[in-house]
Structures are given as structure tokens and as C-alpha cells.
PDB file of C-alpha atoms in Angstrom:
ATOM      1  CA  MET Q 781      43.159 -21.190 -25.021  1.00  0.00           C
ATOM      2  CA  ILE Q 782      40.852 -18.152 -24.997  1.00  0.00           C
ATOM      3  CA  VAL Q 783      37.645 -18.582 -26.939  1.00  0.00           C
ATOM      4  CA  MET Q 784      37.142 -15.452 -29.026  1.00  0.00           C
ATOM      5  CA  GLN Q 785      33.430 -16.028 -29.668  1.00  0.00           C
ATOM      6  CA  TYR Q 786      31.779 -15.783 -26.279  1.00  0.00           C
ATOM      7  CA  ARG Q 787      28.455 -15.522 -24.542  1.00  0.00           C
ATOM      8  CA  GLY Q 788      28.387 -12.537 -22.202  1.00  0.00           C
ATOM      9  CA  ILE Q 789      26.367 -12.302 -19.002  1.00  0.00           C
ATOM     10  CA  ARG Q 790      26.042  -8.926 -17.300  1.00  0.00           C
ATOM     11  CA  ILE Q 791      25.294  -8.908 -13.565  1.00  0.00           C
ATOM     12  CA  LEU Q 792      24.291  -5.465 -12.315  1.00  0.00           C
ATOM     13  CA  THR Q 793      24.685  -4.843  -8.575  1.00  0.00           C
ATOM     14  CA  ILE Q 794      22.940  -1.782  -7.176  1.00  0.00           C
ATOM     15  CA  ALA Q 795      23.074  -0.475  -3.606  1.00  0.00           C
ATOM     16  CA  GLU Q 796      22.450   2.691  -1.626  1.00  0.00           C
ATOM     17  CA  THR Q 797      26.040   3.872  -2.110  1.00  0.00           C
ATOM     18  CA  ILE Q 798      28.553   3.020  -4.801  1.00  0.00           C
ATOM     19  CA  ASP Q 799      31.131   1.715  -2.306  1.00  0.00           C
ATOM     20  CA  GLN Q 800      28.589  -0.825  -0.960  1.00  0.00           C
ATOM     21  CA  ALA Q 801      27.870  -2.127  -4.473  1.00  0.00           C
ATOM     22  CA  ASN Q 802      31.595  -2.136  -5.271  1.00  0.00           C
ATOM     23  CA  ASP Q 803      32.478  -4.142  -2.163  1.00  0.00           C
ATOM     24  CA  ILE Q 804      30.007  -6.909  -2.979  1.00  0.00           C
ATOM     25  CA  ASN Q 805      31.200  -7.066  -6.593  1.00  0.00           C
ATOM     26  CA  ILE Q 806      34.858  -7.204  -5.558  1.00  0.00           C
ATOM     27  CA  ILE Q 807      34.060 -10.123  -3.235  1.00  0.00           C
ATOM     28  CA  TRP Q 808      32.224 -11.940  -6.029  1.00  0.00           C
ATOM     29  CA  THR Q 809      35.001 -11.307  -8.562  1.00  0.00           C
ATOM     30  CA  ASN Q 810      37.526 -12.634  -6.068  1.00  0.00           C
ATOM     31  CA  LEU Q 811      35.449 -15.768  -5.551  1.00  0.00           C
ATOM     32  CA  PHE Q 812      35.773 -16.490  -9.274  1.00  0.00           C
ATOM     33  CA  ALA Q 813      39.487 -15.668  -9.240  1.00  0.00           C
ATOM     34  CA  ARG Q 814      40.031 -18.114  -6.367  1.00  0.00           C
ATOM     35  CA  SER Q 815      37.994 -20.993  -7.729  1.00  0.00           C
ATOM     36  CA  ARG Q 816      38.398 -20.673 -11.505  1.00  0.00           C
ATOM     37  CA  SER Q 817      41.041 -19.734 -14.038  1.00  0.00           C
ATOM     38  CA  ILE Q 818      39.904 -16.411 -15.447  1.00  0.00           C
ATOM     39  CA  VAL Q 819      41.273 -13.869 -17.883  1.00  0.00           C
ATOM     40  CA  PHE Q 820      40.197 -10.245 -17.927  1.00  0.00           C
ATOM     41  CA  HIS Q 821      39.130  -8.499 -21.121  1.00  0.00           C
ATOM     42  CA  ASP Q 822      39.935  -4.912 -22.130  1.00  0.00           C
ATOM     43  CA  ASP Q 823      42.795  -4.644 -19.600  1.00  0.00           C
ATOM     44  CA  LEU Q 824      40.244  -4.559 -16.763  1.00  0.00           C
ATOM     45  CA  ASP Q 825      42.509  -6.659 -14.566  1.00  0.00           C
ATOM     46  CA  GLU Q 826      44.029  -3.332 -13.470  1.00  0.00           C
ATOM     47  CA  VAL Q 827      40.601  -2.232 -12.236  1.00  0.00           C
ATOM     48  CA  TYR Q 828      40.166  -5.448 -10.266  1.00  0.00           C
ATOM     49  CA  PHE Q 829      43.597  -5.492  -8.620  1.00  0.00           C
ATOM     50  CA  SER Q 830      43.615  -1.785  -7.735  1.00  0.00           C
ATOM     51  CA  SER Q 831      40.074  -2.087  -6.342  1.00  0.00           C
ATOM     52  CA  LEU Q 832      40.998  -5.201  -4.357  1.00  0.00           C
ATOM     53  CA  GLN Q 833      44.010  -3.403  -2.895  1.00  0.00           C
ATOM     54  CA  LYS Q 834      41.831  -0.505  -1.713  1.00  0.00           C
ATOM     55  CA  PHE Q 835      39.251  -2.962  -0.378  1.00  0.00           C
ATOM     56  CA  LEU Q 836      41.867  -4.724   1.747  1.00  0.00           C
ATOM     57  CA  LYS Q 837      43.156  -1.369   3.010  1.00  0.00           C
ATOM     58  CA  LYS Q 838      39.572  -0.539   4.067  1.00  0.00           C
ATOM     59  CA  GLU Q 839      39.425   2.394   1.701  1.00  0.00           C
ATOM     60  CA  ASN Q 840      36.101   3.287   0.104  1.00  0.00           C
ATOM     61  CA  LEU Q 841      35.865   2.947  -3.666  1.00  0.00           C
ATOM     62  CA  TYR Q 842      34.040   5.912  -5.131  1.00  0.00           C
ATOM     63  CA  ASP Q 843      34.458   5.023  -8.806  1.00  0.00           C
ATOM     64  CA  ARG Q 844      31.967   2.640 -10.384  1.00  0.00           C
ATOM     65  CA  TYR Q 845      33.437  -0.878 -10.419  1.00  0.00           C
ATOM     66  CA  HIS Q 846      33.214  -2.636 -13.783  1.00  0.00           C
ATOM     67  CA  VAL Q 847      35.105  -5.746 -14.825  1.00  0.00           C
ATOM     68  CA  LEU Q 848      34.765  -8.138 -17.753  1.00  0.00           C
ATOM     69  CA  PHE Q 849      36.383 -11.549 -17.528  1.00  0.00           C
ATOM     70  CA  GLN Q 850      36.201 -14.915 -19.226  1.00  0.00           C
ATOM     71  CA  ILE Q 851      36.100 -18.280 -17.512  1.00  0.00           C
ATOM     72  CA  MET Q 852      38.915 -20.260 -19.097  1.00  0.00           C
ATOM     73  CA  ASN Q 853      38.054 -23.401 -21.052  1.00  0.00           C
ATOM     74  CA  SER Q 854      34.537 -22.095 -21.594  1.00  0.00           C
ATOM     75  CA  ASN Q 855      32.777 -19.532 -23.722  1.00  0.00           C
ATOM     76  CA  LEU Q 856      31.309 -17.751 -20.705  1.00  0.00           C
ATOM     77  CA  VAL Q 857      32.196 -14.115 -20.057  1.00  0.00           C
ATOM     78  CA  LEU Q 858      30.949 -12.318 -16.957  1.00  0.00           C
ATOM     79  CA  ASP Q 859      30.395  -8.580 -17.059  1.00  0.00           C
ATOM     80  CA  ILE Q 860      30.063  -7.276 -13.484  1.00  0.00           C
ATOM     81  CA  LEU Q 861      28.925  -3.696 -12.965  1.00  0.00           C
ATOM     82  CA  SER Q 862      28.167  -1.521  -9.914  1.00  0.00           C
ATOM     83  CA  MET Q 863      25.578   1.249  -9.640  1.00  0.00           C
ATOM     84  CA  SER Q 864      24.088   3.167  -6.723  1.00  0.00           C
ATOM     85  CA  TYR Q 865      21.061   5.068  -5.490  1.00  0.00           C
ATOM     86  CA  GLU Q 866      23.247   8.068  -4.602  1.00  0.00           C
ATOM     87  CA  GLU Q 867      24.822   8.544  -8.019  1.00  0.00           C
ATOM     88  CA  ASP Q 868      22.496   6.852 -10.485  1.00  0.00           C
ATOM     89  CA  LYS Q 869      18.963   7.629  -9.333  1.00  0.00           C
ATOM     90  CA  ASN Q 870      16.951   8.912 -12.312  1.00  0.00           C
ATOM     91  CA  THR Q 871      19.948   8.807 -14.661  1.00  0.00           C
ATOM     92  CA  ARG Q 872      20.344   7.468 -18.164  1.00  0.00           C
ATOM     93  CA  GLU Q 873      23.202   5.257 -16.894  1.00  0.00           C
ATOM     94  CA  LEU Q 874      20.845   3.373 -14.574  1.00  0.00           C
ATOM     95  CA  PHE Q 875      18.325   2.953 -17.389  1.00  0.00           C
ATOM     96  CA  LEU Q 876      20.993   1.578 -19.745  1.00  0.00           C
ATOM     97  CA  GLY Q 877      22.478  -0.639 -17.033  1.00  0.00           C
ATOM     98  CA  LEU Q 878      19.111  -2.227 -16.305  1.00  0.00           C
ATOM     99  CA  LYS Q 879      18.153  -2.424 -19.968  1.00  0.00           C
ATOM    100  CA  THR Q 880      21.297  -4.370 -20.910  1.00  0.00           C
ATOM    101  CA  CYS Q 881      21.837  -6.580 -17.849  1.00  0.00           C
ATOM    102  CA  SER Q 882      21.177 -10.313 -17.643  1.00  0.00           C
ATOM    103  CA  ALA Q 883      20.483 -10.285 -13.897  1.00  0.00           C
ATOM    104  CA  VAL Q 884      20.218  -7.789 -11.023  1.00  0.00           C
ATOM    105  CA  ALA Q 885      21.408  -7.902  -7.412  1.00  0.00           C
ATOM    106  CA  VAL Q 886      19.939  -5.285  -5.068  1.00  0.00           C
ATOM    107  CA  VAL Q 887      22.013  -4.831  -1.896  1.00  0.00           C
ATOM    108  CA  ILE Q 888      20.276  -3.223   1.088  1.00  0.00           C
ATOM    109  CA  PHE Q 889      22.153  -2.322   4.263  1.00  0.00           C
ATOM    110  CA  ASP Q 890      19.678  -0.131   6.129  1.00  0.00           C
ATOM    111  CA  ASN Q 891      16.917   1.418   4.007  1.00  0.00           C
ATOM    112  CA  PHE Q 892      13.840  -0.445   2.771  1.00  0.00           C
ATOM    113  CA  SER Q 893      12.536   2.673   1.031  1.00  0.00           C
ATOM    114  CA  ILE Q 894      15.507   2.475  -1.346  1.00  0.00           C
ATOM    115  CA  LEU Q 895      14.714  -1.186  -1.986  1.00  0.00           C
ATOM    116  CA  GLU Q 896      11.140  -0.219  -2.839  1.00  0.00           C
ATOM    117  CA  TYR Q 897      12.421   2.424  -5.260  1.00  0.00           C
ATOM    118  CA  PHE Q 898      14.775  -0.005  -6.990  1.00  0.00           C
ATOM    119  CA  ILE Q 899      12.293  -2.846  -7.467  1.00  0.00           C
ATOM    120  CA  LYS Q 900       9.786  -0.428  -9.012  1.00  0.00           C
ATOM    121  CA  VAL Q 901      12.472   0.949 -11.347  1.00  0.00           C
ATOM    122  CA  ILE Q 902      13.470  -2.600 -12.328  1.00  0.00           C
ATOM    123  CA  TYR Q 903       9.816  -3.425 -12.977  1.00  0.00           C
ATOM    124  CA  ASN Q 904       9.257  -0.310 -15.083  1.00  0.00           C
ATOM    125  CA  ILE Q 905      12.372  -0.863 -17.204  1.00  0.00           C
ATOM    126  CA  ARG Q 906      12.536  -4.665 -17.491  1.00  0.00           C
ATOM    127  CA  GLY Q 907       8.922  -5.703 -17.154  1.00  0.00           C
ATOM    128  CA  THR Q 908       7.616  -7.336 -20.333  1.00  0.00           C
ATOM    129  CA  ARG Q 909       3.958  -7.746 -21.161  1.00  0.00           C
ATOM    130  CA  ARG Q 910       2.332 -10.996 -22.215  1.00  0.00           C
ATOM    131  CA  LEU Q 911      -1.387 -10.644 -22.790  1.00  0.00           C
ATOM    132  CA  PHE Q 912      -2.672  -8.919 -19.641  1.00  0.00           C
ATOM    133  CA  TRP Q 913       0.345  -9.542 -17.412  1.00  0.00           C
ATOM    134  CA  LYS Q 914       3.570  -7.561 -17.153  1.00  0.00           C
ATOM    135  CA  LYS Q 915       6.437  -9.238 -15.341  1.00  0.00           C
ATOM    136  CA  VAL Q 916      10.186  -8.975 -14.854  1.00  0.00           C
ATOM    137  CA  ARG Q 917      11.657 -12.107 -16.406  1.00  0.00           C
ATOM    138  CA  ILE Q 918      15.377 -11.697 -15.639  1.00  0.00           C
ATOM    139  CA  PRO Q 919      16.677 -13.190 -12.352  1.00  0.00           C
ATOM    140  CA  VAL Q 920      16.712 -10.729  -9.457  1.00  0.00           C
ATOM    141  CA  ILE Q 921      18.176 -11.201  -5.978  1.00  0.00           C
ATOM    142  CA  LEU Q 922      17.646  -9.093  -2.875  1.00  0.00           C
ATOM    143  CA  LEU Q 923      20.685  -9.188  -0.587  1.00  0.00           C
ATOM    144  CA  ILE Q 924      19.583  -7.665   2.720  1.00  0.00           C
ATOM    145  CA  ARG Q 925      21.432  -7.078   5.977  1.00  0.00           C
ATOM    146  CA  GLU Q 926      19.896  -9.148   8.787  1.00  0.00           C
ATOM    147  CA  SER Q 927      19.875  -6.372  11.372  1.00  0.00           C
ATOM    148  CA  ILE Q 928      17.362  -4.162   9.545  1.00  0.00           C
ATOM    149  CA  GLY Q 929      14.573  -6.627  10.236  1.00  0.00           C
ATOM    150  CA  PRO Q 930      12.055  -8.552   8.153  1.00  0.00           C
ATOM    151  CA  LEU Q 931      11.154  -7.554   4.634  1.00  0.00           C
ATOM    152  CA  PRO Q 932       7.880  -5.559   4.591  1.00  0.00           C
ATOM    153  CA  ASN Q 933       4.890  -7.586   3.412  1.00  0.00           C
ATOM    154  CA  HIS Q 934       3.930  -5.144   0.651  1.00  0.00           C
ATOM    155  CA  ILE Q 935       7.374  -5.586  -0.946  1.00  0.00           C
ATOM    156  CA  ILE Q 936       7.094  -9.384  -0.778  1.00  0.00           C
ATOM    157  CA  LYS Q 937       3.624  -9.232  -2.381  1.00  0.00           C
ATOM    158  CA  PHE Q 938       4.915  -6.933  -5.133  1.00  0.00           C
ATOM    159  CA  MET Q 939       7.837  -9.259  -5.888  1.00  0.00           C
ATOM    160  CA  LYS Q 940       5.608 -12.347  -6.000  1.00  0.00           C
ATOM    161  CA  LYS Q 941       3.181 -10.669  -8.366  1.00  0.00           C
ATOM    162  CA  LYS Q 942       5.589  -8.800 -10.662  1.00  0.00           C
ATOM    163  CA  PHE Q 943       8.818 -10.851 -10.775  1.00  0.00           C
ATOM    164  CA  ASN Q 944       9.193 -14.245 -12.430  1.00  0.00           C
ATOM    165  CA  GLU Q 945      12.463 -15.339 -10.819  1.00  0.00           C
ATOM    166  CA  TYR Q 946      13.724 -13.760  -7.630  1.00  0.00           C
ATOM    167  CA  SER Q 947      15.275 -14.833  -4.360  1.00  0.00           C
ATOM    168  CA  ILE Q 948      15.920 -13.126  -1.025  1.00  0.00           C
ATOM    169  CA  PHE Q 949      19.204 -13.613   0.836  1.00  0.00           C
ATOM    170  CA  ARG Q 950      20.220 -12.210   4.212  1.00  0.00           C
ATOM    171  CA  PHE Q 951      23.714 -11.422   5.514  1.00  0.00           C
ATOM    172  CA  ASN Q 952      24.794 -10.482   9.022  1.00  0.00           C
ATOM    173  CA  LEU Q 953      28.259  -9.008   8.562  1.00  0.00           C
ATOM    174  CA  GLU Q 954      29.427  -5.447   8.121  1.00  0.00           C
ATOM    175  CA  ILE Q 955      31.791  -4.701   5.226  1.00  0.00           C
ATOM    176  CA  ASP Q 956      34.655  -4.188   7.706  1.00  0.00           C
ATOM    177  CA  GLU Q 957      34.120  -7.755   8.886  1.00  0.00           C
ATOM    178  CA  PHE Q 958      34.259  -8.970   5.277  1.00  0.00           C
ATOM    179  CA  ARG Q 959      37.609  -7.217   4.915  1.00  0.00           C
ATOM    180  CA  ASN Q 960      39.029  -8.407   8.221  1.00  0.00           C
ATOM    181  CA  ASN Q 961      38.285 -12.035   7.338  1.00  0.00           C
ATOM    182  CA  PHE Q 962      38.812 -11.803   3.605  1.00  0.00           C
ATOM    183  CA  TYR Q 963      41.500 -14.475   3.366  1.00  0.00           C
ATOM    184  CA  GLU Q 964      39.425 -16.911   5.389  1.00  0.00           C
ATOM    185  CA  LYS Q 965      36.264 -18.559   4.100  1.00  0.00           C
ATOM    186  CA  ILE Q 966      33.789 -16.074   2.623  1.00  0.00           C
ATOM    187  CA  PRO Q 967      30.406 -16.607   4.325  1.00  0.00           C
ATOM    188  CA  GLU Q 968      28.054 -18.863   2.383  1.00  0.00           C
ATOM    189  CA  ARG Q 969      25.474 -16.103   2.589  1.00  0.00           C
ATOM    190  CA  LEU Q 970      27.539 -14.219   0.019  1.00  0.00           C
ATOM    191  CA  VAL Q 971      28.413 -17.272  -2.077  1.00  0.00           C
ATOM    192  CA  ASN Q 972      24.840 -18.549  -2.349  1.00  0.00           C
ATOM    193  CA  PRO Q 973      23.391 -15.451  -4.077  1.00  0.00           C
ATOM    194  CA  ILE Q 974      25.904 -15.442  -6.935  1.00  0.00           C
ATOM    195  CA  ASN Q 975      25.541 -19.206  -7.334  1.00  0.00           C
ATOM    196  CA  TRP Q 976      21.763 -18.804  -7.513  1.00  0.00           C
ATOM    197  CA  LEU Q 977      22.162 -16.194 -10.252  1.00  0.00           C
ATOM    198  CA  LEU Q 978      24.534 -18.436 -12.198  1.00  0.00           C
ATOM    199  CA  PHE Q 979      22.094 -21.323 -11.925  1.00  0.00           C
ATOM    200  CA  LYS Q 980      19.216 -19.214 -13.227  1.00  0.00           C
ATOM    201  CA  LEU Q 981      21.292 -17.727 -16.035  1.00  0.00           C
ATOM    202  CA  ILE Q 982      22.977 -20.902 -17.257  1.00  0.00           C
ATOM    203  CA  ARG Q 983      20.650 -23.739 -16.244  1.00  0.00           C
ATOM    204  CA  ALA Q 984      19.388 -24.159 -19.803  1.00  0.00           C
ATOM    205  CA  LYS Q 985      22.924 -24.068 -21.165  1.00  0.00           C
ATOM    206  CA  LYS Q 986      25.357 -26.933 -21.299  1.00  0.00           C
ATOM    207  CA  GLY Q 987      28.130 -26.911 -18.729  1.00  0.00           C
ATOM    208  CA  PHE Q 988      26.552 -25.160 -15.733  1.00  0.00           C
ATOM    209  CA  PHE Q 989      28.955 -24.576 -12.886  1.00  0.00           C
ATOM    210  CA  SER Q 990      29.079 -22.832  -9.524  1.00  0.00           C
ATOM    211  CA  ILE Q 991      31.814 -21.160  -7.508  1.00  0.00           C
TER     212      ILE Q 991
END
């Protein structure tokens, strides 16, 4: 039975290009679809299945991916949205996306300067002031490709000082490798980030679960 009164959680994934953000979000949506009974709201199942089909055909997805689905037998609804540096830099859409999200995932394939831009934008939009300190209090993850090297120290220092809850995850696969092995086990390096976000978002709520 679908619970009509629900608690919504919006996870915003931002990357250098919209197809990179879309690919990660499609993988995460599919993880829920595999492990849980879910029902899509607002007929967005069509968005998921058409996007998944393109993903498996190794076609880039140039439209912003956005799905809204409920975990059955719970009152939890996940709202998963993609944005990008290419399309959304300095736009009202990025401002609104960050202003309304419950958590942020920043995906970096090869450009630390873009990461630096995003974390400063997140800080400017979501930082809240308490007395003399301004901090970002929503959970934030950095999902960074292994091959681009270690995270610069000045970014780590900024995150430690300005962000309440954040975590850094590394992955070592290209998107084509995700697609080639999609029906096998998804690497834990992509499961762990979304589970960390769920833990941070729902830990104070009854009935925490992971995927």
C-alpha cells in the first residue's frame, strides 16, 4: 500500500557534464530498484526506463535526469536530480537545486578546479551562520576518480573548516566499464557513497536502511 503522506529527501548530484551526473544517478536509482520495491511518482518511471535503456546502449544522456520514487512499505520518498557545471554554472536552477536539496554529491572525473568552484557555491548557498561560524550542515559527498590523483590540501582544509558532514569517496572505473559490467555486481565504491548519504539523512529517523 502506498503511503500518501510522505517524507521527501532530495539528493542533488552535480558533475562537470550532465551525462556524468546522469550516469551516477541512473546507477543509484537502479540499485534501489534491484534491492527494494519502489514506485515512481508523477509518471517518472518513463524517465528512468528510457534513461536506463540509453545508458545500456552507451548513449549519452543530455537531458537533466530527475526521478521521484517511494520506497514501498515506508513513508520515504527519494527525489534524485542531476545538474552540471556545463549547463548550470551561475544559473537560477543551480541555486534552487542547492537551496532545496537534502544532500549533495559532487562527482569529479578530471578537474579539481570544478570541484573547488562547486564546494564554494555550496558553501555560499547552504552555509548557515551560528554566532561567528558559518557552516554547511547538509551531508555532502565528493566522488572522485582515482586516476586524477590526491585531493589538494587547500580543498581538504576548506571542507574541514566549512562543512559539518562530508565524506570523500574514490572510484577507479570509467563510465563505459560501469555499463559493460552493469548486470554484475556494482562496485562497492559506488554503493558506499549513497549508503553514507542515507545514513546521514535518516539516522535520527526510525527505520534506517541501506541498499
